[in-house]
């Protein structure tokens, strides 16, 4: 069996199949992959048992043909769902290449001073954002796709899973917090709406700063939004069937499929096309209560600020992923732009 070295950072980029990662491209006969159906990867432990074994798996795409992934022998397929979604989205051309070197947070002078002094940004609870239909818009797309799958004739296990998701679309959800940015450094509408200062951030640095939150561009095209949901939901259904048949969920004593968080992590980046001019990037943090309950991670403290006669909940970026010494990672401020009304 072929052995490959352990990698911390992505070393495989396959433009043809949309693969970005630390493992070879999983597609058969690809120049960026390996011919074998299985391989072993060294781990950082460096002992005789320090290998992860991976096997190639084929999936059926709801949009175009088939696609492939690698899976190791210890983790269920839900563990790889997010990475699989974005690999497949790149292959299908559903993700545009973002060569944005700086993203801008429009804000007030008071907020500028607070952000610089604290080396932190605030992520606000989605329920209190300016767009009252934040998240609800994307969840409605999920509801449509799930209802269509329920009508297509599924096994009882899959029907149960789909009904659990459908119920989650109308019930209370985990906390979702968002910080908004724009790729536009000189937007008159944003000067007017948010304040006279635009703080420029280096995307790679602020993404590392808030490791538990995902940084990405907002998708405004309803057709692409729908296709992304179809890819994710169909993959989760197939992965659930495989893990169920192989008793993966029993062995790991953990069924994340019935949780709605992975779906929310996608639709948190959907907005109505009428907001397209904002050219928004955002940091989105989705709470995972089951990980808190198991002690894998600790939830960030929930804080509140006062605006008028309202209490607005938020979390602080530097409290999402503090290092072992409690030090705050670099925020990545690289530019400050003064708006048209700043003296």
GROMACS .gro file of C-alpha atoms in nm, residues 87-322:
model
  236
   87UNK     CA    1  -1.463   2.061  -0.355
   88UNK     CA    2  -1.771   1.963  -0.552
   89UNK     CA    3  -1.888   2.324  -0.575
   90UNK     CA    4  -1.555   2.422  -0.729
   91UNK     CA    5  -1.575   2.132  -0.977
   92UNK     CA    6  -1.923   2.239  -1.086
   93UNK     CA    7  -1.822   2.605  -1.118
   94UNK     CA    8  -2.054   2.715  -0.836
   95UNK     CA    9  -1.775   2.900  -0.655
   96UNK     CA   10  -1.606   3.200  -0.810
   97UNK     CA   11  -1.235   3.249  -0.763
   98UNK     CA   12  -1.185   3.521  -0.505
   99UNK     CA   13  -0.856   3.701  -0.557
  100UNK     CA   14  -0.954   3.969  -0.308
  101UNK     CA   15  -0.649   4.089  -0.115
  102UNK     CA   16  -0.839   4.314   0.128
  103UNK     CA   17  -1.190   4.313   0.271
  104UNK     CA   18  -1.343   4.621   0.436
  105UNK     CA   19  -1.555   4.665   0.747
  106UNK     CA   20  -1.754   4.990   0.737
  107UNK     CA   21  -1.806   5.136   1.080
  108UNK     CA   22  -1.801   5.443   1.309
  109UNK     CA   23  -1.505   5.628   1.457
  110UNK     CA   24  -1.589   5.494   1.804
  111UNK     CA   25  -1.594   5.137   1.670
  112UNK     CA   26  -1.261   5.191   1.493
  113UNK     CA   27  -1.095   5.285   1.821
  114UNK     CA   28  -1.254   4.986   1.996
  115UNK     CA   29  -1.149   4.738   1.725
  116UNK     CA   30  -0.788   4.860   1.720
  117UNK     CA   31  -0.752   4.869   2.098
  118UNK     CA   32  -0.913   4.528   2.156
  119UNK     CA   33  -0.774   4.366   1.838
  120UNK     CA   34  -1.117   4.212   1.796
  121UNK     CA   35  -1.434   4.247   1.591
  122UNK     CA   36  -1.786   4.177   1.708
  123UNK     CA   37  -2.003   3.911   1.547
  124UNK     CA   38  -2.370   4.002   1.595
  125UNK     CA   39  -2.656   3.757   1.638
  126UNK     CA   40  -2.827   3.726   1.298
  127UNK     CA   41  -3.170   3.802   1.445
  128UNK     CA   42  -3.061   4.160   1.511
  129UNK     CA   43  -2.902   4.245   1.175
  130UNK     CA   44  -3.039   4.512   0.941
  131UNK     CA   45  -3.187   4.252   0.706
  132UNK     CA   46  -3.466   4.094   0.909
  133UNK     CA   47  -3.473   3.791   0.681
  134UNK     CA   48  -3.109   3.700   0.735
  135UNK     CA   49  -3.075   3.321   0.742
  136UNK     CA   50  -3.451   3.270   0.700
  137UNK     CA   51  -3.407   3.327   0.326
  138UNK     CA   52  -3.153   3.044   0.295
  139UNK     CA   53  -3.343   2.809   0.526
  140UNK     CA   54  -3.648   2.841   0.299
  141UNK     CA   55  -3.437   2.710   0.007
  142UNK     CA   56  -3.335   2.411   0.221
  143UNK     CA   57  -3.700   2.346   0.305
  144UNK     CA   58  -3.791   2.336  -0.067
  145UNK     CA   59  -3.511   2.089  -0.152
  146UNK     CA   60  -3.594   1.863   0.146
  147UNK     CA   61  -3.965   1.853   0.057
  148UNK     CA   62  -3.883   1.750  -0.301
  149UNK     CA   63  -3.658   1.468  -0.175
  150UNK     CA   64  -3.935   1.346   0.056
  151UNK     CA   65  -4.163   1.316  -0.245
  152UNK     CA   66  -3.906   1.121  -0.449
  153UNK     CA   67  -3.939   0.793  -0.261
  154UNK     CA   68  -3.678   0.738   0.011
  155UNK     CA   69  -3.610   0.466   0.268
  156UNK     CA   70  -3.763   0.502   0.614
  157UNK     CA   71  -3.427   0.600   0.764
  158UNK     CA   72  -3.375   0.874   0.506
  159UNK     CA   73  -3.735   0.994   0.546
  160UNK     CA   74  -3.673   1.025   0.920
  161UNK     CA   75  -3.357   1.229   0.856
  162UNK     CA   76  -3.529   1.458   0.604
  163UNK     CA   77  -3.823   1.514   0.839
  164UNK     CA   78  -3.580   1.607   1.118
  165UNK     CA   79  -3.425   1.871   0.891
  166UNK     CA   80  -3.767   1.993   0.784
  167UNK     CA   81  -3.870   2.035   1.146
  168UNK     CA   82  -3.546   2.223   1.215
  169UNK     CA   83  -3.627   2.476   0.941
  170UNK     CA   84  -3.927   2.598   1.138
  171UNK     CA   85  -3.806   2.553   1.497
  172UNK     CA   86  -3.558   2.746   1.709
  173UNK     CA   87  -3.200   2.726   1.586
  174UNK     CA   88  -2.852   2.742   1.740
  175UNK     CA   89  -2.698   3.084   1.768
  176UNK     CA   90  -2.555   3.219   1.443
  177UNK     CA   91  -2.335   3.529   1.464
  178UNK     CA   92  -2.206   3.735   1.174
  179UNK     CA   93  -1.954   4.013   1.106
  180UNK     CA   94  -1.994   4.183   0.768
  181UNK     CA   95  -1.725   4.306   0.527
  182UNK     CA   96  -1.716   4.420   0.166
  183UNK     CA   97  -1.470   4.379  -0.117
  184UNK     CA   98  -1.557   4.740  -0.219
  185UNK     CA   99  -1.328   4.999  -0.058
  186UNK     CA  100  -1.536   5.299  -0.163
  187UNK     CA  101  -1.910   5.231  -0.140
  188UNK     CA  102  -2.129   5.538  -0.092
  189UNK     CA  103  -2.425   5.326   0.021
  190UNK     CA  104  -2.213   5.161   0.292
  191UNK     CA  105  -2.064   5.492   0.406
  192UNK     CA  106  -2.421   5.610   0.458
  193UNK     CA  107  -2.549   5.291   0.622
  194UNK     CA  108  -2.266   5.192   0.855
  195UNK     CA  109  -2.030   5.482   0.918
  196UNK     CA  110  -1.749   5.703   0.782
  197UNK     CA  111  -1.461   5.455   0.827
  198UNK     CA  112  -1.367   5.147   0.625
  199UNK     CA  113  -1.118   4.919   0.802
  200UNK     CA  114  -0.924   4.696   0.564
  201UNK     CA  115  -0.839   4.340   0.672
  202UNK     CA  116  -0.616   4.075   0.514
  203UNK     CA  117  -0.856   3.779   0.460
  204UNK     CA  118  -0.605   3.505   0.546
  205UNK     CA  119  -0.510   3.665   0.877
  206UNK     CA  120  -0.860   3.736   1.002
  207UNK     CA  121  -0.963   3.381   0.905
  208UNK     CA  122  -0.685   3.242   1.127
  209UNK     CA  123  -0.778   3.491   1.400
  210UNK     CA  124  -1.132   3.349   1.415
  211UNK     CA  125  -1.064   2.981   1.352
  212UNK     CA  126  -1.407   2.859   1.462
  213UNK     CA  127  -1.586   3.103   1.231
  214UNK     CA  128  -1.588   3.063   0.853
  215UNK     CA  129  -1.487   3.351   0.626
  216UNK     CA  130  -1.639   3.356   0.279
  217UNK     CA  131  -1.810   3.562   0.013
  218UNK     CA  132  -2.187   3.595   0.015
  219UNK     CA  133  -2.376   3.424  -0.269
  220UNK     CA  134  -2.659   3.629  -0.424
  221UNK     CA  135  -2.753   3.420  -0.729
  222UNK     CA  136  -3.069   3.217  -0.646
  223UNK     CA  137  -2.983   2.947  -0.901
  224UNK     CA  138  -2.638   2.888  -0.751
  225UNK     CA  139  -2.782   2.901  -0.398
  226UNK     CA  140  -3.027   2.628  -0.491
  227UNK     CA  141  -2.757   2.410  -0.650
  228UNK     CA  142  -2.528   2.442  -0.348
  229UNK     CA  143  -2.810   2.328  -0.120
  230UNK     CA  144  -2.887   2.036  -0.352
  231UNK     CA  145  -2.522   1.926  -0.349
  232UNK     CA  146  -2.496   1.942   0.030
  233UNK     CA  147  -2.832   1.779   0.110
  234UNK     CA  148  -2.786   1.499  -0.143
  235UNK     CA  149  -2.435   1.428  -0.019
  236UNK     CA  150  -2.546   1.419   0.345
  237UNK     CA  151  -2.825   1.177   0.256
  238UNK     CA  152  -2.587   0.944   0.071
  239UNK     CA  153  -2.323   0.969   0.345
  240UNK     CA  154  -2.587   0.892   0.609
  241UNK     CA  155  -2.692   0.577   0.422
  242UNK     CA  156  -2.332   0.457   0.393
  243UNK     CA  157  -2.248   0.530   0.757
  244UNK     CA  158  -2.570   0.363   0.870
  245UNK     CA  159  -2.501   0.050   0.662
  246UNK     CA  160  -2.142   0.029   0.790
  247UNK     CA  161  -2.252   0.091   1.153
  248UNK     CA  162  -2.023   0.395   1.166
  249UNK     CA  163  -2.267   0.589   1.382
  250UNK     CA  164  -2.287   0.306   1.636
  251UNK     CA  165  -1.910   0.270   1.648
  252UNK     CA  166  -1.853   0.643   1.701
  253UNK     CA  167  -2.162   0.682   1.922
  254UNK     CA  168  -2.238   1.012   1.752
  255UNK     CA  169  -2.508   1.100   1.500
  256UNK     CA  170  -2.446   1.453   1.376
  257UNK     CA  171  -2.661   1.403   1.067
  258UNK     CA  172  -2.983   1.492   1.249
  259UNK     CA  173  -2.829   1.820   1.363
  260UNK     CA  174  -2.893   2.124   1.146
  261UNK     CA  175  -2.566   2.308   1.201
  262UNK     CA  176  -2.386   2.189   0.886
  263UNK     CA  177  -2.675   2.316   0.676
  264UNK     CA  178  -2.676   2.650   0.857
  265UNK     CA  179  -2.303   2.691   0.789
  266UNK     CA  180  -2.387   2.698   0.418
  267UNK     CA  181  -2.702   2.913   0.411
  268UNK     CA  182  -2.547   3.170   0.646
  269UNK     CA  183  -2.373   3.293   0.329
  270UNK     CA  184  -2.692   3.340   0.123
  271UNK     CA  185  -2.861   3.677   0.070
  272UNK     CA  186  -3.133   3.803  -0.158
  273UNK     CA  187  -3.008   3.932  -0.495
  274UNK     CA  188  -3.128   4.286  -0.409
  275UNK     CA  189  -2.825   4.313  -0.175
  276UNK     CA  190  -2.576   4.226  -0.451
  277UNK     CA  191  -2.420   4.575  -0.462
  278UNK     CA  192  -2.281   4.523  -0.110
  279UNK     CA  193  -2.031   4.269  -0.249
  280UNK     CA  194  -2.027   4.120   0.098
  281UNK     CA  195  -1.780   3.891   0.265
  282UNK     CA  196  -1.865   3.770   0.611
  283UNK     CA  197  -1.742   3.586   0.913
  284UNK     CA  198  -2.014   3.344   1.022
  285UNK     CA  199  -2.005   3.150   1.347
  286UNK     CA  200  -2.259   2.870   1.399
  287UNK     CA  201  -2.293   2.734   1.749
  288UNK     CA  202  -2.251   2.355   1.786
  289UNK     CA  203  -2.419   2.260   2.116
  290UNK     CA  204  -2.336   1.889   2.083
  291UNK     CA  205  -1.963   1.972   2.074
  292UNK     CA  206  -2.001   2.184   2.387
  293UNK     CA  207  -2.186   1.904   2.566
  294UNK     CA  208  -1.910   1.655   2.486
  295UNK     CA  209  -1.641   1.899   2.601
  296UNK     CA  210  -1.463   1.912   2.263
  297UNK     CA  211  -1.474   2.293   2.256
  298UNK     CA  212  -1.595   2.568   2.485
  299UNK     CA  213  -1.859   2.816   2.372
  300UNK     CA  214  -1.745   3.178   2.347
  301UNK     CA  215  -1.894   3.410   2.611
  302UNK     CA  216  -2.219   3.573   2.501
  303UNK     CA  217  -2.207   3.947   2.542
  304UNK     CA  218  -2.457   4.229   2.500
  305UNK     CA  219  -2.446   4.590   2.387
  306UNK     CA  220  -2.706   4.861   2.414
  307UNK     CA  221  -2.855   5.030   2.110
  308UNK     CA  222  -3.140   5.266   2.184
  309UNK     CA  223  -3.372   5.073   2.412
  310UNK     CA  224  -3.256   4.729   2.298
  311UNK     CA  225  -3.001   4.475   2.417
  312UNK     CA  226  -2.815   4.329   2.119
  313UNK     CA  227  -2.630   3.997   2.167
  314UNK     CA  228  -2.286   3.940   2.012
  315UNK     CA  229  -1.963   3.744   2.052
  316UNK     CA  230  -1.603   3.866   2.031
  317UNK     CA  231  -1.374   3.733   1.757
  318UNK     CA  232  -1.067   3.695   1.979
  319UNK     CA  233  -1.266   3.472   2.216
  320UNK     CA  234  -1.348   3.220   1.945
  321UNK     CA  235  -1.005   3.062   1.927
  322UNK     CA  236  -0.758   3.183   2.194
   0.00000   0.00000   0.00000
